[in-house]
Structure formats: C-alpha cells, structure tokens
mmCIF file of C-alpha atoms and ligand atoms in Angstrom:
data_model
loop_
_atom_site.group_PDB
_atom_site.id
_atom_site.type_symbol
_atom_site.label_atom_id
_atom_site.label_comp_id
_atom_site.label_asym_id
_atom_site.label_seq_id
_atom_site.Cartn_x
_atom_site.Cartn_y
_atom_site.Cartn_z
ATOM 1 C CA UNK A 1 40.683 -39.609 -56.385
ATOM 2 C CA UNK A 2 37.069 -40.630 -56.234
ATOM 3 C CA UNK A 3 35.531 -39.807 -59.536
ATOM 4 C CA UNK A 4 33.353 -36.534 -59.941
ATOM 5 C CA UNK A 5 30.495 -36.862 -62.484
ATOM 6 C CA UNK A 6 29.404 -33.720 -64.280
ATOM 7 C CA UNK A 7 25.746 -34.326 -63.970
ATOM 8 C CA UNK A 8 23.778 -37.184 -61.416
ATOM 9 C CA UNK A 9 20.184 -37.381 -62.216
ATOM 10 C CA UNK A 10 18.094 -38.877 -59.446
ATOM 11 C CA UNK A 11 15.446 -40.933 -61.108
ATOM 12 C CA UNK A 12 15.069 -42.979 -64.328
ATOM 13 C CA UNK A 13 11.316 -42.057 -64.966
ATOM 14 C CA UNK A 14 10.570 -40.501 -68.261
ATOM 15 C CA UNK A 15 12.023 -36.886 -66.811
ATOM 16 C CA UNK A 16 15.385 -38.381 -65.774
ATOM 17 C CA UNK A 17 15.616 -40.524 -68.946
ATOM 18 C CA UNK A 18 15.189 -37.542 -70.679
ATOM 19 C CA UNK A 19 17.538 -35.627 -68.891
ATOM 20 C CA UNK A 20 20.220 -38.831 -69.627
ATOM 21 C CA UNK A 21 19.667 -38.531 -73.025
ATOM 22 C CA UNK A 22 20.046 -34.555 -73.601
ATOM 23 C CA UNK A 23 23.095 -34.836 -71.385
ATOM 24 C CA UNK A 24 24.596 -37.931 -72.605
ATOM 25 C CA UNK A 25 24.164 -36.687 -75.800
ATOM 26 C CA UNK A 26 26.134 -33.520 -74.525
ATOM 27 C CA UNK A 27 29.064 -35.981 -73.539
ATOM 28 C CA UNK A 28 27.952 -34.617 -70.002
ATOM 29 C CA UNK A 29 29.521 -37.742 -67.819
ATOM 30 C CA UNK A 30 26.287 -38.651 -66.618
ATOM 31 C CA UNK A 31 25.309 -41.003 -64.052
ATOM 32 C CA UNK A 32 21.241 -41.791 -63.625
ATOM 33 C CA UNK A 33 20.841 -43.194 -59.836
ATOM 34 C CA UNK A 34 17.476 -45.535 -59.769
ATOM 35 C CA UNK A 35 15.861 -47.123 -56.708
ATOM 36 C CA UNK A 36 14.514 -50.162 -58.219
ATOM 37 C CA UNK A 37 12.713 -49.995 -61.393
ATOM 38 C CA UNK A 38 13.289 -47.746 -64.549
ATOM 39 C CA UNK A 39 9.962 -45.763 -65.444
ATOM 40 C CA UNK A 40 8.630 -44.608 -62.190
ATOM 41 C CA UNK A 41 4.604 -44.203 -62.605
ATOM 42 C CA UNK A 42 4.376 -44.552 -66.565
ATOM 43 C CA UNK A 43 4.869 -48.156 -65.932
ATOM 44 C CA UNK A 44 1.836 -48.894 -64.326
ATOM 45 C CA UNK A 45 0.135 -47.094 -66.974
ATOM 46 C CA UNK A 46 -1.428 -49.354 -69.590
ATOM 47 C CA UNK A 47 -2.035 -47.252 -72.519
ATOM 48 C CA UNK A 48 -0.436 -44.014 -74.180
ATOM 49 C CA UNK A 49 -2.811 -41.948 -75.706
ATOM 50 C CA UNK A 50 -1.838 -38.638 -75.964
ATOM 51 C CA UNK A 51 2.196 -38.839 -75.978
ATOM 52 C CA UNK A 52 2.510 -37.094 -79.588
ATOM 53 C CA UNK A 53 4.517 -39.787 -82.066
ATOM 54 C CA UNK A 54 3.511 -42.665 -79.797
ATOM 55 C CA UNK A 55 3.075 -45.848 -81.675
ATOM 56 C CA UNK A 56 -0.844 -47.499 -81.390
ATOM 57 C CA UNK A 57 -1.325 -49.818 -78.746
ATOM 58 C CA UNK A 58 1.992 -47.822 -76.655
ATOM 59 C CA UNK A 59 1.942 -48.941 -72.986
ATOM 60 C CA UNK A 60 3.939 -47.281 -70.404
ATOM 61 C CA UNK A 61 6.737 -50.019 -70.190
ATOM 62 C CA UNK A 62 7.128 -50.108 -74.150
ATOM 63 C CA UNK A 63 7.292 -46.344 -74.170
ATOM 64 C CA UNK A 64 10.350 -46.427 -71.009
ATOM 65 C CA UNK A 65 11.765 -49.189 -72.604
ATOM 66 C CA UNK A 66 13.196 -47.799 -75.792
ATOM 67 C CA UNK A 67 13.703 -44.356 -73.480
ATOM 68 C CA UNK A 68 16.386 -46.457 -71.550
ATOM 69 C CA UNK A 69 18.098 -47.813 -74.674
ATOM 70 C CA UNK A 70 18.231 -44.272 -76.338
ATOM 71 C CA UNK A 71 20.077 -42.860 -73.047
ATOM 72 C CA UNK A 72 22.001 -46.034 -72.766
ATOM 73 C CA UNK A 73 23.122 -45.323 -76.562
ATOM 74 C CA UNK A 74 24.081 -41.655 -75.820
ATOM 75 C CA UNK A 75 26.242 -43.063 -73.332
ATOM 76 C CA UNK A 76 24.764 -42.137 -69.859
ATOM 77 C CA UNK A 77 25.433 -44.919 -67.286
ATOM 78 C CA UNK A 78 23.328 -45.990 -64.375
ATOM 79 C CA UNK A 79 23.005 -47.754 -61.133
ATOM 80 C CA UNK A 80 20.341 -48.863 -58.925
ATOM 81 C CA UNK A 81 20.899 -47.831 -55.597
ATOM 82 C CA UNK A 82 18.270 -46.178 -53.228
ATOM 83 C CA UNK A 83 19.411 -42.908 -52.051
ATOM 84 C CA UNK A 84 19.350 -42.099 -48.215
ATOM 85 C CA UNK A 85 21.055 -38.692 -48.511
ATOM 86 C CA UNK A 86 22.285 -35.431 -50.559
ATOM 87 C CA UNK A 87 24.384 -32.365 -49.991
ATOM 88 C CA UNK A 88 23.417 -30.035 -52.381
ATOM 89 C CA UNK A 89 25.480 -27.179 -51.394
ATOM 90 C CA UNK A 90 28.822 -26.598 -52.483
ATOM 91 C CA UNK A 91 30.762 -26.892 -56.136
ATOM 92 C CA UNK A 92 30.528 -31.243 -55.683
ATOM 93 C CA UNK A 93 27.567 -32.099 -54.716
ATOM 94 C CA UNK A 94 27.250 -35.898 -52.480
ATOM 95 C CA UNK A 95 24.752 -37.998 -53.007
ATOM 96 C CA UNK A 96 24.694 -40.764 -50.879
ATOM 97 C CA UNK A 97 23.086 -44.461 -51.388
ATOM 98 C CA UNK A 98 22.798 -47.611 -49.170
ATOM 99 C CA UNK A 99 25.317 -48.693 -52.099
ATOM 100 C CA UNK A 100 27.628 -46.141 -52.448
ATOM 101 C CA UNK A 101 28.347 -42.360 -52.486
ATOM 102 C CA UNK A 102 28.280 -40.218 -55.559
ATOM 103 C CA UNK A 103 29.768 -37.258 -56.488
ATOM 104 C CA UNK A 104 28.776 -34.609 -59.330
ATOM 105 C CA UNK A 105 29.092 -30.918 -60.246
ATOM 106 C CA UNK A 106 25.502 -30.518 -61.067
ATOM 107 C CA UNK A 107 22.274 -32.931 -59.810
ATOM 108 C CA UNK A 108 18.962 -33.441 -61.524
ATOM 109 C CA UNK A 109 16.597 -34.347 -59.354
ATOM 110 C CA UNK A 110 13.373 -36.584 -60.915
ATOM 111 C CA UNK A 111 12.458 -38.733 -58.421
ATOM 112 C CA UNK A 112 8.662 -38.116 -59.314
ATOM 113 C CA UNK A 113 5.678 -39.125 -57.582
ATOM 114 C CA UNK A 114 4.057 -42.066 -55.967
ATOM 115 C CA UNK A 115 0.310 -43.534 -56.113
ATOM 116 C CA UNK A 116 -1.691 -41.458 -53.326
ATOM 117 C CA UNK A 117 -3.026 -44.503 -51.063
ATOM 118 C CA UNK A 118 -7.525 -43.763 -49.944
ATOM 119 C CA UNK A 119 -6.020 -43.728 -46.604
ATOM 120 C CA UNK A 120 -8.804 -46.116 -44.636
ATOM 121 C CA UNK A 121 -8.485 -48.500 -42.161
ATOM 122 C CA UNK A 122 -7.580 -52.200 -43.756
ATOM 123 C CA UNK A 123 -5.789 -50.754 -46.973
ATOM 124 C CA UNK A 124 -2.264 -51.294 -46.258
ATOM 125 C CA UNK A 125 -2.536 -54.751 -45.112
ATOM 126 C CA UNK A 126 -5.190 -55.624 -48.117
ATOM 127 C CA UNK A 127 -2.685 -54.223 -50.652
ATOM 128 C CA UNK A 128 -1.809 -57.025 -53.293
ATOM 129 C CA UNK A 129 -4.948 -59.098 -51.753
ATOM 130 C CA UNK A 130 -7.834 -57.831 -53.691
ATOM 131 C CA UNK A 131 -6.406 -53.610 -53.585
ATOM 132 C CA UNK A 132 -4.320 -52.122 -55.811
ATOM 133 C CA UNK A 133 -2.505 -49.024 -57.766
ATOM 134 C CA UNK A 134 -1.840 -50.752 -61.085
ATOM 135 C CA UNK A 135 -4.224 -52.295 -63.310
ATOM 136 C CA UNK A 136 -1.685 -53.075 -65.575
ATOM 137 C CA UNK A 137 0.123 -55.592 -63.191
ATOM 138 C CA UNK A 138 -2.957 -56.639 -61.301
ATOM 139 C CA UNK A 139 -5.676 -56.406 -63.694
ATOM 140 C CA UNK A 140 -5.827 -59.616 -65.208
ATOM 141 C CA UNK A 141 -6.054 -61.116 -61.757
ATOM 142 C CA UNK A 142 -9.867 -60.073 -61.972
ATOM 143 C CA UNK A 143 -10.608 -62.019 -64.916
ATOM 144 C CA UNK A 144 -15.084 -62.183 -65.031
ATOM 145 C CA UNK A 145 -14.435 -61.017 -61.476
ATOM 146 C CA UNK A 146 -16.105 -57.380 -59.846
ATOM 147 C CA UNK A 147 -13.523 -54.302 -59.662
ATOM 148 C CA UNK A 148 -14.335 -51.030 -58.553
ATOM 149 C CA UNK A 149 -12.308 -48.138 -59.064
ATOM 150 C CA UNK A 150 -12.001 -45.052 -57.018
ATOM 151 C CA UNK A 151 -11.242 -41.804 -58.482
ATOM 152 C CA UNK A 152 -12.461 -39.391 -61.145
ATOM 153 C CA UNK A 153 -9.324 -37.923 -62.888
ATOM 154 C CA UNK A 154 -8.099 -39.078 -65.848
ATOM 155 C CA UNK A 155 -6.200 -41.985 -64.565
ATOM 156 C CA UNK A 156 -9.129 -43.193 -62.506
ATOM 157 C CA UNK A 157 -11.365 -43.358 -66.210
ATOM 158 C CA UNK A 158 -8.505 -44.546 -68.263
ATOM 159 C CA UNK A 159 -7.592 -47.586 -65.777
ATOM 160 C CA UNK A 160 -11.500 -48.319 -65.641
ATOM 161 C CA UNK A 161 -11.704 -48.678 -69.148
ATOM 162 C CA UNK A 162 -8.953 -50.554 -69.242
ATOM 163 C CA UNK A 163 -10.415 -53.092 -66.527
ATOM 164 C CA UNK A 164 -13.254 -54.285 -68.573
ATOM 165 C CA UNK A 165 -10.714 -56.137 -70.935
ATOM 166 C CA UNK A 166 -10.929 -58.250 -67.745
ATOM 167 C CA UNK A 167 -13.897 -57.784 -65.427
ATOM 168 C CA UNK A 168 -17.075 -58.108 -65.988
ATOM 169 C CA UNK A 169 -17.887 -55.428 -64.588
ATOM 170 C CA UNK A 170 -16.151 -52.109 -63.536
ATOM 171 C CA UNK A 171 -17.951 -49.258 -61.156
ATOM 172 C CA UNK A 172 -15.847 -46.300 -60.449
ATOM 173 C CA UNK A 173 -16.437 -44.585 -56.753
ATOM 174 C CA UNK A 174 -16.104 -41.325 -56.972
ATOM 175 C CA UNK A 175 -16.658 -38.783 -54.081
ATOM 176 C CA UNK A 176 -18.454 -36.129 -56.059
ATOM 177 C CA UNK A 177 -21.345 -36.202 -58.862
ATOM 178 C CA UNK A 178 -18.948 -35.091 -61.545
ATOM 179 C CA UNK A 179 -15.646 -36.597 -62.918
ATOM 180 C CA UNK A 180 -12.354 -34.666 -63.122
ATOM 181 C CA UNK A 181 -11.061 -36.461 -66.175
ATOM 182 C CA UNK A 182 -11.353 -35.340 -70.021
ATOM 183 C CA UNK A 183 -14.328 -35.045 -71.706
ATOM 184 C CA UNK A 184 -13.341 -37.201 -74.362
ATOM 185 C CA UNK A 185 -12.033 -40.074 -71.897
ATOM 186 C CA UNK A 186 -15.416 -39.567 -69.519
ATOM 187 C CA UNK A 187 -17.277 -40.042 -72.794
ATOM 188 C CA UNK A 188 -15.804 -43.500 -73.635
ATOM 189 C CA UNK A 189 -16.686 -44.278 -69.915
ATOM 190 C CA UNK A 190 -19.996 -43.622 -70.222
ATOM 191 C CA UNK A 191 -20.619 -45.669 -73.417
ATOM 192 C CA UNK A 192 -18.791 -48.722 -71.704
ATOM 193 C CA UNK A 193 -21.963 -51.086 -70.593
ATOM 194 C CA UNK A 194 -19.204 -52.678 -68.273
ATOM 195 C CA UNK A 195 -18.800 -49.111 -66.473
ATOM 196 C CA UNK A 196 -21.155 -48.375 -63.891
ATOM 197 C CA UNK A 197 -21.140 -45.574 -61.353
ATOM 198 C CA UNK A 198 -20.876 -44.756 -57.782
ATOM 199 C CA UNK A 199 -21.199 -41.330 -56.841
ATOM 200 C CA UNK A 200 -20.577 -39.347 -54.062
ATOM 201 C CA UNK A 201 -19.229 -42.033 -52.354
ATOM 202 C CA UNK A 202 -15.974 -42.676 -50.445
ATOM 203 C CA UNK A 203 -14.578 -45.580 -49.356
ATOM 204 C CA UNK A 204 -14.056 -45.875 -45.337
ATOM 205 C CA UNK A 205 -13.126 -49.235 -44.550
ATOM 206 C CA UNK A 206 -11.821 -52.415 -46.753
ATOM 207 C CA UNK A 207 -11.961 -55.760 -45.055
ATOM 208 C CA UNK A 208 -10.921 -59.201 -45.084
ATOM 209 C CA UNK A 209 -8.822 -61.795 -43.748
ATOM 210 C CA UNK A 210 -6.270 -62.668 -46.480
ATOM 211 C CA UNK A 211 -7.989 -61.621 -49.193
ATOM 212 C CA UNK A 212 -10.604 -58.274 -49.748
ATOM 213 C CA UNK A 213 -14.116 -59.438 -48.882
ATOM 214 C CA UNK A 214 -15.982 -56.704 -48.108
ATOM 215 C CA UNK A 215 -15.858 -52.588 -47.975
ATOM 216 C CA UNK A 216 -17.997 -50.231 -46.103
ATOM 217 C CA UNK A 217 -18.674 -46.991 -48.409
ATOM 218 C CA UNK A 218 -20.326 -44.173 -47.389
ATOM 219 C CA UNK A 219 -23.112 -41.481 -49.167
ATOM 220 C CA UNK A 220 -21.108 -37.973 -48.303
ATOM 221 C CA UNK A 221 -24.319 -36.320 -48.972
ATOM 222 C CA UNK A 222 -26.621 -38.459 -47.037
ATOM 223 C CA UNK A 223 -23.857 -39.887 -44.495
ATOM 224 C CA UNK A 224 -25.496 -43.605 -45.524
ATOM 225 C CA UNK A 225 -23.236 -46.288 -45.077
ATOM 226 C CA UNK A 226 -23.463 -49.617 -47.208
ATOM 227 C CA UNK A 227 -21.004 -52.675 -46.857
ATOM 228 C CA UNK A 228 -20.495 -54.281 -50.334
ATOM 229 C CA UNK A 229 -19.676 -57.373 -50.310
ATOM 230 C CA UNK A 230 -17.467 -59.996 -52.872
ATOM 231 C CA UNK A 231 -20.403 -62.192 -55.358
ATOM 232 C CA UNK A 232 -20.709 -65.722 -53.012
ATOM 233 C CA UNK A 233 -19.712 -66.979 -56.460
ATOM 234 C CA UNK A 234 -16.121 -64.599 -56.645
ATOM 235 C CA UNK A 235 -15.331 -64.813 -53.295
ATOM 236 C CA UNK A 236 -12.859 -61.832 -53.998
ATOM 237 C CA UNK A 237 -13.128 -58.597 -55.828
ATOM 238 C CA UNK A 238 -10.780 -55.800 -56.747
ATOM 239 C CA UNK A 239 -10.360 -52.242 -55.463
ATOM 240 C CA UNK A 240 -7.996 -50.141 -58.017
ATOM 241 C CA UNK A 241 -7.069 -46.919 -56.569
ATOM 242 C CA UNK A 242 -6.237 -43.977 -58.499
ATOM 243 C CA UNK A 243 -6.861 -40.504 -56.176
ATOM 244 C CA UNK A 244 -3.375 -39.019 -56.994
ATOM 245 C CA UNK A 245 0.028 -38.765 -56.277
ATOM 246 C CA UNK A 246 2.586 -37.611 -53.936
ATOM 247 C CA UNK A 247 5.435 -36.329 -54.862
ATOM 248 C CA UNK A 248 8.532 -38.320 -53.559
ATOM 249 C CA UNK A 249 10.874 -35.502 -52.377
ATOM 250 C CA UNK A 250 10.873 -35.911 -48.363
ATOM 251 C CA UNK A 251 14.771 -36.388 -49.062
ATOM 252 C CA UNK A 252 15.301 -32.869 -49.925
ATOM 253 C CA UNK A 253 13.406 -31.134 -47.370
ATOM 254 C CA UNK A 254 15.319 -28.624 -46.116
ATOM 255 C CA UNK A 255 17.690 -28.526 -48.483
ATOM 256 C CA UNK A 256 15.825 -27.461 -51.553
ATOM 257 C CA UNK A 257 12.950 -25.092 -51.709
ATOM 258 C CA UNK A 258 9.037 -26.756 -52.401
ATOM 259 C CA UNK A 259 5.667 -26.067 -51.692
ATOM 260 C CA UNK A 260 3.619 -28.937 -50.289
ATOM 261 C CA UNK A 261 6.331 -30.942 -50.952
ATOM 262 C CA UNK A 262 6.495 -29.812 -54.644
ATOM 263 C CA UNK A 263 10.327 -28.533 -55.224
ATOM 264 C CA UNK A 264 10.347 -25.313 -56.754
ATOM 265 C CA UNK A 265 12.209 -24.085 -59.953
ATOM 266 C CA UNK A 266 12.011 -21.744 -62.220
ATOM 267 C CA UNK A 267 11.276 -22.054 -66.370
ATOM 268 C CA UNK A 268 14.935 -23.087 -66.582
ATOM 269 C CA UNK A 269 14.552 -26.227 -63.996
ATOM 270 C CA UNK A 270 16.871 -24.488 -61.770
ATOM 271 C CA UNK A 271 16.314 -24.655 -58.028
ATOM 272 C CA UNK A 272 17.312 -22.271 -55.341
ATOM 273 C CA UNK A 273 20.917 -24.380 -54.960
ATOM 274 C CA UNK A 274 23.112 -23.333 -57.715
ATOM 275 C CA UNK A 275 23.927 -26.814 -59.918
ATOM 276 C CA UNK A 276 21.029 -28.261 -58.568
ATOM 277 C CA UNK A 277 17.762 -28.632 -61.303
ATOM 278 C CA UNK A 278 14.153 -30.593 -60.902
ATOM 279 C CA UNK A 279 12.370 -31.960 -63.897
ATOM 280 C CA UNK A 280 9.181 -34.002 -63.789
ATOM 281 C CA UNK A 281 6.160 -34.961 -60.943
ATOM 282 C CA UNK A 282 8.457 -33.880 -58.236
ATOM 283 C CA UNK A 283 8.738 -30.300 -59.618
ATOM 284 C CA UNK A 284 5.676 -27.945 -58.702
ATOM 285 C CA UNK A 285 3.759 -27.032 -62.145
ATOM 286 C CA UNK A 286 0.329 -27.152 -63.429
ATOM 287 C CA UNK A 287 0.244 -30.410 -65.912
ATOM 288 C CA UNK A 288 2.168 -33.712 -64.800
ATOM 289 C CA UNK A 289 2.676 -35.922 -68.043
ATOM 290 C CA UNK A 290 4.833 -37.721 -69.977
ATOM 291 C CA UNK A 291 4.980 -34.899 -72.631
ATOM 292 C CA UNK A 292 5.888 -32.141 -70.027
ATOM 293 C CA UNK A 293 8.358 -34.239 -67.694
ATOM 294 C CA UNK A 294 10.327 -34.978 -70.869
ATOM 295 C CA UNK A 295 10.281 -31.427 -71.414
ATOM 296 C CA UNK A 296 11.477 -30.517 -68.236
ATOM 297 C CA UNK A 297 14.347 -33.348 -68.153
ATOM 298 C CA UNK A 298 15.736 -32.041 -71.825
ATOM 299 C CA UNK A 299 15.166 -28.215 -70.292
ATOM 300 C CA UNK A 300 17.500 -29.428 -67.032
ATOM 301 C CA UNK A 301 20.064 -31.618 -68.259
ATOM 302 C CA UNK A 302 20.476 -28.311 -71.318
ATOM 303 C CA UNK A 303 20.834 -26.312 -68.087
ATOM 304 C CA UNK A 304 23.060 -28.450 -66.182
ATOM 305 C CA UNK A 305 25.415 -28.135 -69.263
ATOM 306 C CA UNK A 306 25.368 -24.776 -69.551
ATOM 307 C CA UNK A 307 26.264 -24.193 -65.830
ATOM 308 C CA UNK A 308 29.100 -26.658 -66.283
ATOM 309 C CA UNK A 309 30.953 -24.719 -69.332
ATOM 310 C CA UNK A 310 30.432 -21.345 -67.415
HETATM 311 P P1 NAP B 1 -6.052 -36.318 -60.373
HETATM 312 O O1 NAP B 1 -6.318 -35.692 -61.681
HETATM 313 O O2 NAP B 1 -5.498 -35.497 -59.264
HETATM 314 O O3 NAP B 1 -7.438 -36.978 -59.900
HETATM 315 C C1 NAP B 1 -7.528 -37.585 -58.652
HETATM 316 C C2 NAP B 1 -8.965 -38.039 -58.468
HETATM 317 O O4 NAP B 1 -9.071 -38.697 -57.219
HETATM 318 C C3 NAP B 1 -9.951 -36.880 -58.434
HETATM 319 O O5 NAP B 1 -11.130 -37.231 -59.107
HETATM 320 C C4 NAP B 1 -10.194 -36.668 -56.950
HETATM 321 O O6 NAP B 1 -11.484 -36.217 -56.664
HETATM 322 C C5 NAP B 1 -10.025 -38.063 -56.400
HETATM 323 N N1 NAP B 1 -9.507 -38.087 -55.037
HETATM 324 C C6 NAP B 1 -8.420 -37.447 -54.531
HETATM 325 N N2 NAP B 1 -8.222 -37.766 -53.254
HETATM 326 C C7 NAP B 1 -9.210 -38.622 -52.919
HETATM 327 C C8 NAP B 1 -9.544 -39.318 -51.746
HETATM 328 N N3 NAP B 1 -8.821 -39.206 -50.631
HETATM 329 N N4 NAP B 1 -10.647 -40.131 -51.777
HETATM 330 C C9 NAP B 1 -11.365 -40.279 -52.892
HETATM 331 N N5 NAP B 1 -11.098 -39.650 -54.055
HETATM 332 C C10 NAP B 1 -10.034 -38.832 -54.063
HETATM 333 O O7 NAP B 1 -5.088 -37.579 -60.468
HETATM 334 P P2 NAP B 1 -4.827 -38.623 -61.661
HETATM 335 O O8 NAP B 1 -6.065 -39.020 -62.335
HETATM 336 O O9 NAP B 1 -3.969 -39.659 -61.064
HETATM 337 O O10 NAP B 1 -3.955 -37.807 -62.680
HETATM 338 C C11 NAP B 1 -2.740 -37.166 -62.236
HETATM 339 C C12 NAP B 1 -2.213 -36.301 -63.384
HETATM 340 O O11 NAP B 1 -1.855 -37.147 -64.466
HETATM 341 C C13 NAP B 1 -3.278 -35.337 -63.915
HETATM 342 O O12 NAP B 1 -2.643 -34.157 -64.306
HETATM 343 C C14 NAP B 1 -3.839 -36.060 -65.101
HETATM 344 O O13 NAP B 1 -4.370 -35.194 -66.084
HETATM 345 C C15 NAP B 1 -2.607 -36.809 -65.601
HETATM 346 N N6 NAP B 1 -2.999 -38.024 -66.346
HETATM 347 C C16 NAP B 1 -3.282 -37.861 -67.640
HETATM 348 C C17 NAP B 1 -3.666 -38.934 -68.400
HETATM 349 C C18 NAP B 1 -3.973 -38.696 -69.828
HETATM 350 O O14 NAP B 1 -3.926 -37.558 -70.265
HETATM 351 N N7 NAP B 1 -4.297 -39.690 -70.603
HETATM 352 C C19 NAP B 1 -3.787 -40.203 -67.819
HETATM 353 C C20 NAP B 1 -3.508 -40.343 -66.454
HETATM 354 C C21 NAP B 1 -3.137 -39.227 -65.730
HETATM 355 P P3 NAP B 1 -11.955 -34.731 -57.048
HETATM 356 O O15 NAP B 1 -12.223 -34.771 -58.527
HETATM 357 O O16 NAP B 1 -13.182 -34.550 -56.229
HETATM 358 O O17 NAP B 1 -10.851 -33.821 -56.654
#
C-alpha cells in the first residue's frame, strides 16, 4: 500500500520550515516537497534586521540554514521534486511531482512568492547579463561598477544599501517622489553618499547585446525620455530589481479559494478544502515577513494536527 503521510507541506521557505518543525515536533509524519532550493525569497535577502532573536550580521541563507536542521532534527523528511499537480478534495489528498506522487491526510501549502520582473522589453533576455533580483548572489559582480536599483519599498532601500559594499555608486529609480520603505531604512539611504536618486522615473527599455549597455527611462511627469548609458570605462552596469512579488499559486487555481492569486484562509490557516491550510507569501494578509510566515507555518501545521486527531 502506497504510504499516506499525515501532513505534506508544499514549500521549504521559512513558512513551510516552520510548519516541518511544529509538525515534526508533533510526530506528524511529515513530508516537506521543495522545487529546488530550501528558503524561497529569504535567500536572496542579504541582511536580517528585524527577525526578533536574530544573530548580528544574520543573512537570509544563515537564518534558513539552521531552520532546515531544526526540522530535519524534529524528524520531518523532504524531497525535491517540482510539483505539476494536487487534488485537494477528498480524505487523501494527491500531490503529484515530475518525481513522484504523494499522498497525505492534510497539505500545507507555502509555496510563497516570486521576484515581480519591471516587465519591459529586453529584461528577460538581459537577466543574469547586467539585470537582476538578488544582490546577494549578483552583487559583488559590480565591484567599483554603476548599479541602479528600481523600487521604493523596503527591499528596494535595503538591497541599495547593501550595493554600495560593492559599487561605487548606487541610484535607486523609483516611479514616484516618495519611497514606500521605513522611515528608519529611507533614513540610512539618504545619509549613504553612494545613494543617489531617480525619481519619478520608470524604466521602459534595457538594452544590449550580451551584456546590459544601455536603458531608456522615462520622466512619468514630464513623459521625457533619457537613455543611460554603461561609463566607456565599465562597459557594463547593473539593474537590481525589487518592485514586488507574485505569489506562486497558479497550481491551485481552481481548486482553492484566492484573491488576485492570494489563497485565502482564515486566522487558523485553514482554506475552504477541509485538511488543506496556507501559511506564508502565498496566503492573502497584510504584512509578508519572515516573522509572520513563521507564524502562519507553526499556526497551520498546529491546525493540521488538530484536524488529524479529530
Ligand atoms: P513592496 O513593498 O510592494 O514595494 C514595491 C516597490 O516597487 C514600491 O515602491 C512600488 O512603487 C514599486 N513598484 C511596483 N511595481 C512597479 C513597477 N512595475 N515599476 C516600477 N516600480 C514598481 O515590495 P518589497 O519592497 O519587495 O517588499 C515586499 C514585502 O516585504 C513588504 O511587505 C515589505 O515590507 C517586506 N520587506 C520587509 C523588509 C524589512 O522589514 N526589513 C525587507 C524587505 C521586504 P510604489 O511605492 O509607487 O507602489
């Protein structure tokens, strides 16, 4: 008989890590199923402020890493294998993967969010040539090179300031005249002499053949459109973007209920499909972060329990 896990949890980011750990801790038979890398976005971030308890200096893949052993520890197992379908309905739920098919009473599902791209012609094929969503893996790439960064939330600031350990100098495009990101983060930006700004600008075309050469922004106020291009000396620059995320769900349309993709739950992670919970970026709420997708993934996997022994 194939064997029937009590809980899956799709997605080893900090909400699914903290699921495995609640529920292997449970002695839930627990099975995280990863697509490729354990973390999901916290990876590519390179410092951890505001995660309370975090050690000075905490990056994103120190933080996941000792997240992993602490499930591992409690006993939950995991595979990689990149899910292509689920059946939700029903007392066993199927989840299948390109490696395998999975079976479980209850399902987590933390499959997160992914970096929103600007969306203008010559990003895609530029990406990993001069643009990119992770100044952590690409950053030192730019060393006394020209970066500019577009966005104004918090990740947008945070990445910038990061940058200038790097670059020698960082200017953040940002479509309106005001940032989005904390007050305390903006103010760090602002006292950077590496950090320079852009404002209400947008980017509408990257170019180059190979690598990024040039980019055509535009004024949105005054519709004035300037190509900038790489320092004759460079020959190259960097374009980090950092505009948002999407959440990854497009697997459970129609099976699940969301809003703008967003799956919906209620305060106990549980979706409209009985046995069926979301924790983390995937999950519609008002304040994506480490802290909160932890405390969604200990809320779900305590849920998923408590659905199993009833
Ligand atoms: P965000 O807060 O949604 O900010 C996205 C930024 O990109 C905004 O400034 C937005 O402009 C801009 N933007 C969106 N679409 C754009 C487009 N097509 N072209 C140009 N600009 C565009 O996203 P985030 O900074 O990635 O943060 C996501 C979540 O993680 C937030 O809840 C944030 O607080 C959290 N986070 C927290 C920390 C921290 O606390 N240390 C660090 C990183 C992220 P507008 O401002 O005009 O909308």
């Amino acid at each position: 008989m194939e064997r029937i896990y009590d809980l899956i949890i799709i997605g080893a980011g900090p909400a699914g890590l903290s699921a495995g750990i609640y529920a292997g801790r449970s002695k839930l038979d627990t099975l995280i199923v990863e697509k490729e890398k354990d973390g999901g976005q916290i990876v590519i971030t390179s410092e951890i402020e505001n995660y309370p308890g975090s050690i000075e200096g905490e990056t994103g893949p120190s933080l996941i890493e000792r997240m992993v052993h602490q499930a591992e520890h409690f006993g939950t197992a995991k595979v990689y294998d990149t899910i292509v379908n689920v059946e939700l309905e029903g007392e066993v739920k199927k989840i299948t993967g390109k490696r395998g098919e999975y079976l479980a009473k209850t399902v987590i599902l933390a499959t997160g969010a992914f970096p929103r791209p600007i969306g203008c012609p010559g990003e895609k094929k530029l990406v990993g040539k001069g643009v990119s969503y992770c100044a952590t893996c690409d950053g030192a790439l730019f060393e006394d090179m020209e970066i500019y960064v577009i966005g104004g939330g918090d990740a947008a600031v945070e990445e910038a300031l990061y940058l200038t350990r790097f670059a020698r100098k960082v200017t953040i495009i940002h479509r309106r005249d005001e940032l989005r990101a904390a007050k305390s983060i903006q103010e760090k930006a602002f006292a950077n002499p590496k950090i320079a700004f852009l404002w209400d600008t947008v980017i509408t075309e990257l170019k180059g053949d190979g690598l990024l050469e040039s980019m055509v922004v535009k004024h949105v106020k005054s519709g004035e459109e300037t190509e900038i291009f790489a320092p004759e000396e460079d020959g190259a620059f960097g374009v980090f973007v950092f505009v948002g995320f999407v959440p990854l769900s497009s697997l459970f349309e129609n099976k699940v209920k969301m809003d703008s993709g967003y799956i919906l739950t209620d305060d106990e992670m549980k979706t409209n499909i009985l046995g069926v919970f979301a924790a983390g970026d995937v999950r519609k709420k008002s304040l994506r972060q480490v802290v909160t997708a932890v405390s969604d993934g200990a809320i779900a996997a305590t849920q998923a329990e408590k659905y199993i022994t009833q």
